[in-house]
Amino acid sequence: MASQEDVFKKLVAHCKEYGFVFPSSEIYDGLGAVYDYGQNGVELKNNIKKYWWDSMTLLHENIVGIDAAIFMHPTTWKASGHVDAFNDPLIDNRDSKKRYRADVLIEDQLAKYDEKIDKECEKAAKRFGESFDKDMFCQTNARVQEYITKRNALHERFAKAINDNDLETLKQIILDEGIVCPISGTKNWTDVRQFNLMFSTEMGSTADGAMKIYLRPETAQGIFVNYLNVQKTGRMKIPFGIAQIGKAFRNEIVARQFVFRMREFEQMEMQFFVRPGEEMKWFAHWKEFRLKWHKALGLGDHKYRYHDHDKLAHYANAATDIEFEMPFGFKEVEGIHSRTNFDLSQHAQYSGKKIEYFDPEMNQSYTPYVIETSIGVDRMFLSIMSAAYCEEKLDNGESRVVLKLPAVLAPVKVCVMPLVKKDGLPEKARQIMDSLKFEFHCAYDEKDSIGKRYRRQDAIGTPFCITIDHQTLEDDCVTIRYRDTMQQERIKISDLHDIVDKQVNMKNLFRKIME
Ligand code: ATP
């Protein structure tokens, strides 16, 4: 069986070969951790964004959207704490000259203990069969107990060091745990240093004093500085939310794993403003709602899990991640944070403007508390692609690569194929395509054998292929072929619309998540 790493490499190659993702400025050998989306990638990405946007703004009458500029007044980032505290602890290996995030090295070490515990459990489960009791085994097996103790001790020490911003202890943990550089294999580490992740540039001409400004590292601040504008002009009543999709930029130290960690990426963020004291109720609400949104796509419920944070960001009083099982393990796709009233209070202080809400029911003014849901479009894209990518052996000995994308997100919904390029079949095929194309993204393909055409559509995840043959001219029926099962069926042209619509209409997903 191919290793997960091989699968990931194949997925990256597939993304390039089929027009999903290209390295940025590739003719100049690319630019580190920056990527361009190709003709199919952009469709998938747009569908993800639509699924998110509509689930916020259509399904919730108290959530509205905005589109703030990427450039913001530089004081924004002083107020938000990013100038002083948006740092990653980095460490270099002197032998390989490679740079790592100290916190990530330690988190990987924690994951190794978890893997060891899981392995022991798996072995025991095989040995004991039906009667295996995992909890009991973990409590009584000496080896597992040793791993659990070590893991917990490391976890506690790490959490304290991170929260205290104690860089010396972070380094000591790396030394004590015997963590080696994956490239050089040595423990020849430098001290741990803080590194600010914001990109900066200059606005205005240098002659009359240019202003140093930042490329936003998150879209959220564009929402906070517009809180009053939206609340007043939209006559919004608490609780209410503001949603936004847009680019964010971070000078990531270790940028790898394809579109998982990029220096330029896109976020979909929603800030939900609530009464002080009600934030935990809303935090729980959004945690649940967001997971439902993910699961409704049908990629497999077991691929998701929550991960509660040990290190709370400087603004948060509760935080959890929704993690997805990528080819390289469970990784964060979305963060849900209770941000208190930190941001609005800071902006009030730095701007000198009163940023409050008068609550008519309480007959009182206050600075609202905020629950944030923040998801990366690119990470979502990667999670979907990795769950969808599938190599299958067929009964006839051949194999195929198929992207089992959720039909609602697939770049192309229907490919229309005349069996041959003559006898009026192309004309009939065009007619069918014209009747569908205002609603569904359609492709037309008349080149090569039908089998080859199916493979091309499988590789980009098209859920339906429609073949028009000579019989079609007589009975107005076509052959529909389903991507996942490869089953073919003869159906009436007049039924086509409803069959496709049932699978690709987002309405059905929205119903599911509102149940
Ligand atoms: P990580 O710990 O992986 O660096 P984070 O906790 O800093 O992520 P947040 O600040 O919570 O991430 O950002 C919200 C979301 O934005 C993340 O869940 C992720 O989906 C996305 N995101 C953050 N950084 C990147 C990046 N460099 N490339 C792609 N997506 C990103």
Coordinates of C-alpha atoms and ligand atoms in Angstrom, one line a residue:
M1 CA 0.0 0.0 0.0
A2 CA 1.2 3.5 -0.8
S3 CA 2.4 5.5 2.2
Q4 CA 0.4 8.6 3.2
E5 CA 3.4 10.7 2.1
D6 CA 3.2 9.1 -1.4
V7 CA -0.5 9.8 -1.5
F8 CA 0.2 13.4 -0.6
K9 CA 2.8 13.7 -3.3
K10 CA 0.5 12.2 -5.9
L11 CA -2.3 14.6 -4.8
V12 CA 0.0 17.6 -5.3
A13 CA 1.0 16.4 -8.7
H14 CA -2.6 15.7 -9.6
C15 CA -3.6 19.3 -8.6
K16 CA -1.1 20.6 -11.0
E17 CA -1.8 18.2 -13.9
Y18 CA -5.5 18.9 -13.8
G19 CA -5.5 22.6 -13.4
F20 CA -6.3 22.9 -9.7
V21 CA -3.2 24.5 -8.2
F22 CA 0.1 25.8 -9.7
P23 CA 3.2 27.1 -8.0
S24 CA 3.1 30.9 -8.1
S25 CA 5.2 32.4 -10.9
E26 CA 6.3 29.0 -11.9
I27 CA 8.3 30.0 -15.0
Y28 CA 10.6 31.8 -12.5
D29 CA 10.9 28.6 -10.4
G30 CA 8.1 29.6 -8.1
L31 CA 7.8 31.6 -4.9
G32 CA 8.0 29.9 -1.5
A33 CA 4.6 29.0 -0.1
V34 CA 2.6 31.0 -2.6
Y35 CA 0.3 29.2 -5.1
D36 CA -2.0 30.1 -7.9
Y37 CA -5.4 28.3 -8.5
G38 CA -6.0 27.1 -12.0
Q39 CA -9.2 26.7 -14.0
N40 CA -10.6 23.9 -11.9
G41 CA -9.1 25.0 -8.6
V42 CA -10.8 28.4 -8.8
E43 CA -14.2 26.8 -9.4
L44 CA -13.8 24.5 -6.4
K45 CA -12.6 27.3 -4.3
N46 CA -15.5 29.6 -5.4
N47 CA -18.0 26.8 -4.5
I48 CA -16.4 26.4 -1.0
K49 CA -16.7 30.1 -0.5
K50 CA -20.3 30.1 -1.7
Y51 CA -21.2 27.2 0.6
W52 CA -19.7 29.2 3.5
W53 CA -21.0 32.6 2.6
D54 CA -24.6 31.4 2.0
S55 CA -24.6 29.3 5.2
M56 CA -23.8 32.5 7.1
T57 CA -25.8 35.2 5.3
L58 CA -28.7 33.2 3.9
L59 CA -29.4 31.0 6.8
H60 CA -29.0 33.7 9.5
E61 CA -31.1 36.8 9.2
N62 CA -28.8 38.4 11.8
I63 CA -25.6 37.9 9.9
V64 CA -24.5 40.3 7.2
G65 CA -21.3 40.5 5.1
I66 CA -18.7 43.1 4.3
D67 CA -15.6 43.3 2.1
A68 CA -13.0 45.5 3.9
A69 CA -9.7 46.6 2.3
I70 CA -6.5 44.6 2.8
F71 CA -4.6 47.8 3.8
M72 CA -5.6 49.2 7.1
H73 CA -4.5 52.1 9.2
P74 CA -1.3 51.0 10.9
T75 CA -2.7 51.8 14.4
T76 CA -5.2 48.9 13.8
W77 CA -2.3 46.4 14.3
K78 CA -0.9 48.2 17.4
A79 CA -4.4 48.1 18.9
S80 CA -5.1 44.5 18.0
G81 CA -1.8 43.4 19.6
H82 CA -0.3 42.1 16.4
V83 CA 2.7 44.5 16.3
D84 CA 3.8 43.3 19.7
A85 CA 2.5 39.8 19.9
F86 CA 1.9 38.2 16.6
N87 CA 5.0 36.0 16.9
D88 CA 6.1 32.5 16.4
P89 CA 8.9 31.0 18.5
L90 CA 11.6 29.8 16.1
I91 CA 14.6 27.7 16.5
D92 CA 17.4 26.8 14.0
N93 CA 19.4 23.6 13.6
R94 CA 23.0 24.6 13.2
D95 CA 23.9 21.6 11.1
S96 CA 21.1 21.6 8.5
K97 CA 20.6 25.4 8.7
K98 CA 16.9 24.6 8.8
R99 CA 14.5 26.7 10.7
Y100 CA 11.6 25.3 12.8
R101 CA 8.8 26.5 15.0
A102 CA 9.7 25.4 18.5
D103 CA 6.1 24.9 19.4
V104 CA 5.5 22.7 16.4
L105 CA 8.5 20.5 17.2
I106 CA 7.1 19.9 20.7
E107 CA 3.6 19.3 19.4
D108 CA 4.9 16.7 17.0
Q109 CA 6.6 15.0 20.0
L110 CA 3.3 14.9 21.9
A111 CA 1.7 13.4 18.8
K112 CA 4.4 10.6 18.9
Y113 CA 3.4 9.6 22.4
D114 CA -0.2 9.5 21.3
E115 CA 0.8 7.3 18.4
K116 CA 2.6 4.9 20.7
I117 CA -0.4 4.7 23.0
D118 CA -2.7 4.0 20.0
K119 CA -0.3 1.3 18.7
E120 CA -0.3 -0.5 22.1
C121 CA -4.1 -0.4 22.1
E122 CA -4.3 -1.7 18.6
K123 CA -2.0 -4.6 19.4
A124 CA -4.0 -5.5 22.5
A125 CA -7.3 -5.2 20.7
K126 CA -6.1 -7.8 18.2
R127 CA -5.0 -10.1 21.0
F128 CA -8.1 -9.8 23.2
G129 CA -10.6 -9.6 20.4
E130 CA -14.2 -8.9 21.3
S131 CA -13.6 -8.7 25.0
F132 CA -11.1 -5.8 24.7
D133 CA -11.9 -2.9 27.0
K134 CA -9.7 0.1 25.9
D135 CA -10.2 2.2 29.0
M136 CA -9.4 -0.7 31.3
F137 CA -6.3 -1.6 29.2
C138 CA -5.0 2.0 29.3
Q139 CA -5.5 2.2 33.1
T140 CA -3.7 -1.1 33.8
N141 CA -1.0 -1.7 31.2
A142 CA 2.4 -0.6 32.5
R143 CA 3.8 0.5 29.2
V144 CA 0.8 2.5 28.2
Q145 CA 0.8 4.1 31.7
E146 CA 4.4 5.1 31.2
Y147 CA 3.6 6.8 27.9
I148 CA 0.6 8.6 29.4
T149 CA 2.6 9.9 32.3
K150 CA 5.4 11.1 30.0
R151 CA 2.9 12.7 27.6
N152 CA 1.0 14.5 30.4
A153 CA 4.1 15.8 32.0
L154 CA 5.4 17.1 28.7
H155 CA 2.0 18.6 27.9
E156 CA 1.9 20.5 31.2
R157 CA 5.4 21.8 30.9
F158 CA 4.9 22.9 27.3
A159 CA 1.6 24.7 28.1
K160 CA 3.2 26.6 30.9
A161 CA 6.2 27.6 28.9
I162 CA 4.1 28.8 26.0
N163 CA 1.7 30.7 28.2
D164 CA 4.6 32.3 30.1
N165 CA 6.3 33.1 26.8
D166 CA 9.3 31.3 28.4
L167 CA 11.6 30.7 25.4
E168 CA 14.4 29.2 27.5
T169 CA 12.2 26.4 28.8
L170 CA 10.9 25.7 25.2
K171 CA 14.5 25.1 24.2
Q172 CA 15.2 23.0 27.3
I173 CA 12.1 20.8 26.5
I174 CA 13.4 20.2 23.0
L175 CA 16.8 19.1 24.5
D176 CA 15.3 17.1 27.3
E177 CA 13.0 15.2 24.9
G178 CA 15.9 14.5 22.6
I179 CA 14.1 16.0 19.6
V180 CA 16.4 15.9 16.6
C181 CA 16.3 17.9 13.3
P182 CA 14.5 15.7 10.7
I183 CA 17.1 16.7 8.1
S184 CA 20.5 16.5 9.9
G185 CA 19.4 14.2 12.7
T186 CA 21.3 16.2 15.3
K187 CA 20.4 18.1 18.4
N188 CA 22.6 21.1 17.6
W189 CA 19.9 23.7 18.2
T190 CA 20.2 27.5 18.6
D191 CA 18.3 29.4 21.2
V192 CA 14.6 30.0 20.6
R193 CA 13.7 33.5 19.3
Q194 CA 10.4 35.3 18.6
F195 CA 9.7 36.2 15.0
N196 CA 6.9 38.6 13.9
L197 CA 4.7 37.2 11.1
M198 CA 3.4 40.4 9.5
F199 CA 4.5 41.6 6.1
S200 CA 5.0 45.4 5.9
T201 CA 5.3 47.8 3.1
E202 CA 5.3 51.6 2.6
M203 CA 2.4 53.7 1.5
G204 CA 2.9 57.1 -0.1
S205 CA 6.0 58.6 -1.6
T206 CA 9.1 58.5 0.5
A207 CA 9.8 62.2 -0.1
D208 CA 7.0 63.5 2.0
G209 CA 7.3 60.8 4.6
A210 CA 5.9 57.3 3.7
M211 CA 3.8 55.4 6.2
K212 CA 4.7 51.9 7.2
I213 CA 1.7 49.7 6.7
Y214 CA 1.0 46.0 7.1
L215 CA -0.6 43.5 4.9
R216 CA -3.4 42.2 7.1
P217 CA -2.5 38.9 8.8
E218 CA -6.2 38.2 9.5
T219 CA -9.4 39.6 8.1
A220 CA -11.1 39.9 11.5
Q221 CA -9.8 43.4 12.2
G222 CA -11.6 44.8 9.1
I223 CA -14.8 43.6 10.8
F224 CA -14.0 45.2 14.2
V225 CA -13.1 48.6 12.8
N226 CA -16.4 48.5 10.9
Y227 CA -18.5 47.3 13.8
L228 CA -20.2 50.7 14.4
N229 CA -20.7 51.3 10.6
V230 CA -22.5 48.0 10.1
Q231 CA -24.4 48.1 13.4
K232 CA -25.8 51.5 12.8
T233 CA -26.5 51.4 9.0
G234 CA -27.9 47.9 9.2
R235 CA -29.8 48.6 12.4
M236 CA -28.4 45.4 13.8
K237 CA -29.5 44.1 17.2
I238 CA -27.3 42.0 19.4
P239 CA -26.7 39.1 18.9
F240 CA -25.6 39.6 15.3
G241 CA -22.7 38.7 13.1
I242 CA -20.5 40.1 10.4
A243 CA -19.0 37.8 7.8
Q244 CA -16.1 38.4 5.5
I245 CA -14.0 36.5 3.0
G246 CA -10.7 37.8 2.0
K247 CA -6.9 37.5 1.6
A248 CA -4.6 37.4 4.6
F249 CA -0.8 37.4 4.7
R250 CA 1.7 35.8 7.1
N251 CA 5.4 35.5 6.8
E252 CA 5.3 31.9 7.9
I253 CA 8.6 30.6 9.2
V254 CA 8.1 27.0 8.1
A255 CA 6.0 27.1 5.0
R256 CA 5.4 23.6 3.8
Q257 CA 2.7 21.1 3.1
F258 CA 1.4 22.7 0.0
V259 CA -1.6 25.0 0.4
F260 CA -1.9 24.0 4.1
R261 CA 0.5 26.7 5.2
M262 CA 0.9 29.6 2.8
R263 CA 2.3 33.1 3.0
E264 CA -0.7 34.5 1.1
F265 CA -4.0 32.8 1.8
E266 CA -7.7 33.4 2.1
Q267 CA -9.9 33.4 5.2
M268 CA -13.6 33.1 5.8
E269 CA -14.3 34.8 9.1
M270 CA -17.4 35.6 11.0
Q271 CA -17.5 37.7 14.2
F272 CA -20.6 37.2 16.2
F273 CA -21.3 40.0 18.7
V274 CA -23.1 39.0 21.9
R275 CA -24.0 40.3 25.4
P276 CA -21.2 40.1 28.0
G277 CA -21.7 36.9 30.0
E278 CA -23.5 35.1 27.2
E279 CA -20.3 34.3 25.3
M280 CA -19.9 30.7 26.5
K281 CA -23.4 29.8 25.4
W282 CA -22.7 31.2 21.9
F283 CA -19.2 29.7 21.8
A284 CA -20.9 26.2 22.3
H285 CA -23.5 27.1 19.7
W286 CA -21.0 28.0 17.0
K287 CA -18.7 25.1 17.8
E288 CA -21.6 22.8 17.1
F289 CA -22.9 24.6 14.1
R290 CA -19.5 24.8 12.4
L291 CA -18.9 21.1 12.8
K292 CA -22.3 20.3 11.3
W293 CA -21.4 22.5 8.3
H294 CA -18.3 20.5 7.7
K295 CA -19.9 17.1 8.2
A296 CA -22.8 17.9 5.9
L297 CA -20.3 17.5 3.0
G298 CA -20.2 13.8 3.6
L299 CA -16.4 13.3 3.6
G300 CA -16.8 11.1 6.7
D301 CA -17.6 12.1 10.2
H302 CA -14.6 10.2 11.6
K303 CA -12.3 12.6 9.8
Y304 CA -13.1 15.5 12.1
R305 CA -12.3 16.2 15.7
Y306 CA -12.2 19.2 18.1
H307 CA -8.9 20.3 19.6
D308 CA -9.2 22.6 22.6
H309 CA -6.4 25.1 22.9
D310 CA -3.9 25.1 25.8
K311 CA -2.4 28.3 24.7
L312 CA -5.0 31.0 24.4
A313 CA -4.2 33.9 22.1
H314 CA -3.8 37.2 23.9
Y315 CA -7.4 38.1 23.2
A316 CA -9.3 34.8 23.9
N317 CA -11.0 33.2 26.9
A318 CA -11.9 30.0 25.1
A319 CA -10.7 28.5 21.8
T320 CA -11.1 25.3 19.9
D321 CA -10.0 24.0 16.5
I322 CA -11.9 21.8 14.2
E323 CA -9.2 19.4 12.9
F324 CA -9.4 17.3 9.8
E325 CA -7.5 14.1 9.0
M326 CA -5.2 15.2 6.2
P327 CA -2.7 12.7 4.7
F328 CA -0.2 14.1 7.2
G329 CA -2.4 13.7 10.3
F330 CA -5.2 15.6 12.0
K331 CA -4.6 19.3 11.4
E332 CA -6.5 22.5 12.1
V333 CA -8.8 23.7 9.4
E334 CA -10.9 26.1 11.4
G335 CA -10.6 28.0 14.7
I336 CA -13.5 29.0 16.9
H337 CA -12.5 31.6 19.5
S338 CA -14.2 33.5 22.2
R339 CA -12.4 36.8 21.8
T340 CA -14.1 38.6 24.8
N341 CA -14.4 42.4 24.2
F342 CA -10.7 42.7 23.7
D343 CA -10.6 43.9 20.1
L344 CA -13.5 46.4 20.4
S345 CA -12.1 47.8 23.6
Q346 CA -8.7 48.2 22.2
H347 CA -10.0 50.0 19.1
A348 CA -12.1 52.3 21.3
Q349 CA -9.0 53.1 23.3
Y350 CA -6.6 53.7 20.4
S351 CA -9.1 55.6 18.3
G352 CA -10.7 57.6 21.0
K353 CA -14.2 56.6 19.6
K354 CA -16.9 55.2 21.8
I355 CA -17.5 51.7 20.5
E356 CA -20.5 50.4 22.4
Y357 CA -24.0 49.0 22.0
F358 CA -27.1 50.3 23.7
D359 CA -29.2 47.3 24.6
P360 CA -32.8 48.4 24.8
E361 CA -33.9 45.3 26.6
M362 CA -31.3 45.8 29.3
N363 CA -31.5 49.6 29.1
Q364 CA -27.7 49.6 29.3
S365 CA -24.7 50.3 27.1
Y366 CA -21.8 47.8 26.9
T367 CA -18.9 46.7 24.7
P368 CA -20.1 43.5 23.0
Y369 CA -18.3 40.2 23.4
V370 CA -17.3 38.3 20.3
I371 CA -17.3 34.8 19.1
E372 CA -15.2 34.2 16.0
T373 CA -15.3 31.4 13.5
S374 CA -12.3 31.5 11.3
I375 CA -11.6 29.1 8.5
G376 CA -8.9 29.0 5.8
V377 CA -10.3 28.6 2.3
D378 CA -7.1 26.9 1.2
R379 CA -7.0 24.5 4.1
M380 CA -10.6 23.6 3.4
F381 CA -9.7 23.1 -0.2
L382 CA -6.9 20.7 0.8
S383 CA -9.0 18.8 3.2
I384 CA -11.6 18.2 0.5
M385 CA -9.1 17.3 -2.2
S386 CA -7.3 14.9 0.1
A387 CA -10.5 13.2 1.1
A388 CA -11.7 13.0 -2.5
Y389 CA -8.5 11.7 -4.2
C390 CA -8.9 8.0 -4.9
E391 CA -7.1 5.5 -6.9
E392 CA -9.3 2.5 -7.9
K393 CA -8.6 -0.9 -9.4
L394 CA -11.3 -1.7 -11.8
D395 CA -12.8 -5.1 -12.6
N396 CA -11.3 -5.2 -16.1
G397 CA -7.8 -4.8 -14.6
E398 CA -7.4 -1.2 -15.4
S399 CA -7.2 1.5 -12.8
R400 CA -8.6 5.0 -12.5
V401 CA -7.9 8.2 -10.5
V402 CA -11.2 9.7 -9.4
L403 CA -11.9 12.8 -7.3
K404 CA -14.9 11.9 -5.2
L405 CA -15.7 15.5 -4.5
P406 CA -19.0 16.4 -2.9
A407 CA -21.2 17.0 -6.0
V408 CA -22.1 20.5 -4.7
L409 CA -18.5 21.6 -4.8
A410 CA -17.3 19.9 -8.0
P411 CA -15.8 22.4 -10.5
V412 CA -17.8 20.9 -13.4
K413 CA -21.2 19.3 -12.7
V414 CA -22.1 17.8 -16.0
C415 CA -20.0 16.8 -19.1
V416 CA -22.0 16.4 -22.2
M417 CA -20.6 14.0 -24.8
P418 CA -21.8 13.1 -28.2
L419 CA -20.9 9.5 -29.0
V420 CA -19.5 10.5 -32.4
K421 CA -18.7 13.8 -34.0
K422 CA -21.3 13.5 -36.8
D423 CA -24.8 12.5 -37.7
G424 CA -26.3 15.4 -35.8
L425 CA -25.2 14.2 -32.4
P426 CA -23.0 17.2 -31.6
E427 CA -25.9 19.5 -32.4
K428 CA -28.2 17.5 -30.1
A429 CA -25.5 17.5 -27.4
R430 CA -25.2 21.3 -27.7
Q431 CA -29.0 21.7 -27.3
I432 CA -28.9 19.7 -24.1
M433 CA -25.9 21.7 -22.8
D434 CA -27.7 24.9 -23.6
S435 CA -30.7 23.8 -21.5
L436 CA -28.5 23.1 -18.5
K437 CA -25.7 25.7 -18.7
F438 CA -27.5 28.6 -17.0
E439 CA -27.8 26.6 -13.8
F440 CA -25.0 24.1 -13.8
H441 CA -21.4 24.4 -14.8
C442 CA -21.2 22.2 -17.9
A443 CA -18.4 20.9 -20.1
Y444 CA -18.5 19.6 -23.6
D445 CA -16.2 16.9 -24.9
E446 CA -16.3 15.1 -28.2
K447 CA -12.7 14.0 -28.5
D448 CA -11.3 10.4 -28.0
S449 CA -13.2 7.3 -26.9
I450 CA -16.0 7.6 -24.4
G451 CA -13.8 5.6 -21.9
K452 CA -11.0 8.2 -22.1
R453 CA -13.5 11.0 -21.8
Y454 CA -14.9 9.4 -18.6
R455 CA -11.4 9.2 -17.2
R456 CA -10.7 12.9 -17.8
Q457 CA -13.9 13.8 -16.0
D458 CA -13.2 11.4 -13.1
A459 CA -9.9 13.1 -12.6
I460 CA -11.5 16.5 -12.0
G461 CA -14.4 15.1 -10.0
T462 CA -17.3 15.7 -12.5
P463 CA -20.3 13.8 -10.9
F464 CA -22.3 13.3 -14.1
C465 CA -21.4 12.4 -17.7
I466 CA -24.2 12.4 -20.3
T467 CA -23.8 10.5 -23.6
I468 CA -25.8 11.3 -26.7
D469 CA -26.1 8.5 -29.2
H470 CA -28.1 7.8 -32.4
Q471 CA -30.9 6.4 -30.3
T472 CA -31.2 9.8 -28.6
L473 CA -32.4 11.4 -31.8
E474 CA -35.3 9.0 -31.9
D475 CA -36.3 8.6 -28.2
D476 CA -35.0 11.8 -26.5
C477 CA -33.2 9.6 -24.0
V478 CA -29.5 9.8 -23.0
T479 CA -27.1 7.7 -21.0
I480 CA -26.2 9.2 -17.7
R481 CA -23.0 7.8 -16.0
Y482 CA -22.4 8.3 -12.3
R483 CA -18.9 9.1 -11.3
D484 CA -18.5 7.1 -8.0
T485 CA -20.3 4.0 -9.0
M486 CA -19.6 4.2 -12.7
Q487 CA -23.1 2.9 -13.2
Q488 CA -24.9 3.9 -16.4
E489 CA -28.6 4.5 -16.8
R490 CA -30.8 5.4 -19.7
I491 CA -33.0 8.4 -18.8
K492 CA -35.2 10.9 -20.5
I493 CA -33.7 14.3 -21.3
S494 CA -36.6 15.9 -19.6
D495 CA -35.6 14.2 -16.3
L496 CA -32.0 15.3 -16.5
H497 CA -32.4 18.6 -14.8
D498 CA -33.9 17.2 -11.7
I499 CA -31.5 14.3 -11.4
V500 CA -28.5 16.7 -11.5
D501 CA -30.2 19.4 -9.3
K502 CA -30.9 16.9 -6.6
Q503 CA -27.2 16.2 -6.2
V504 CA -25.6 19.5 -6.8
N505 CA -28.0 22.0 -5.2
M506 CA -26.6 23.5 -2.0
K507 CA -30.2 23.8 -0.7
N508 CA -30.0 20.2 0.3
L509 CA -26.9 20.7 2.4
F510 CA -28.4 23.8 4.0
R511 CA -31.5 21.8 5.0
K512 CA -29.2 19.2 6.6
I513 CA -27.3 21.7 8.7
M514 CA -30.4 23.5 9.8
E515 CA -32.1 20.3 11.0
Ligands
ATP1 P1 -1.6 27.5 12.7 O1 -1.6 27.2 14.2 O2 -1.8 26.3 11.9 O3 -0.6 28.5 12.3 P2 -3.5 29.5 13.4 O4 -4.1 29.0 14.7 O5 -2.4 30.6 13.5 O6 -3.0 28.4 12.5 P3 -5.7 31.2 12.9 O7 -5.0 32.5 13.2 O8 -6.7 30.7 13.9 O9 -4.7 30.1 12.5 O10 -6.4 31.4 11.5 C1 -7.7 30.9 11.2 C2 -7.6 29.9 10.0 O11 -6.9 30.5 8.9 C3 -6.9 28.6 10.3 O12 -7.7 27.7 10.9 C4 -6.5 28.2 8.9 O13 -7.5 27.5 8.3 C5 -6.2 29.5 8.2 N1 -4.8 29.8 8.1 C6 -4.0 30.3 9.1 N2 -2.7 30.5 8.6 C7 -2.7 29.9 7.4 C8 -1.7 29.8 6.4 N3 -0.5 30.2 6.6 N4 -2.0 29.2 5.2 C9 -3.3 28.8 5.0 N5 -4.3 28.9 5.9 C10 -4.0 29.5 7.1

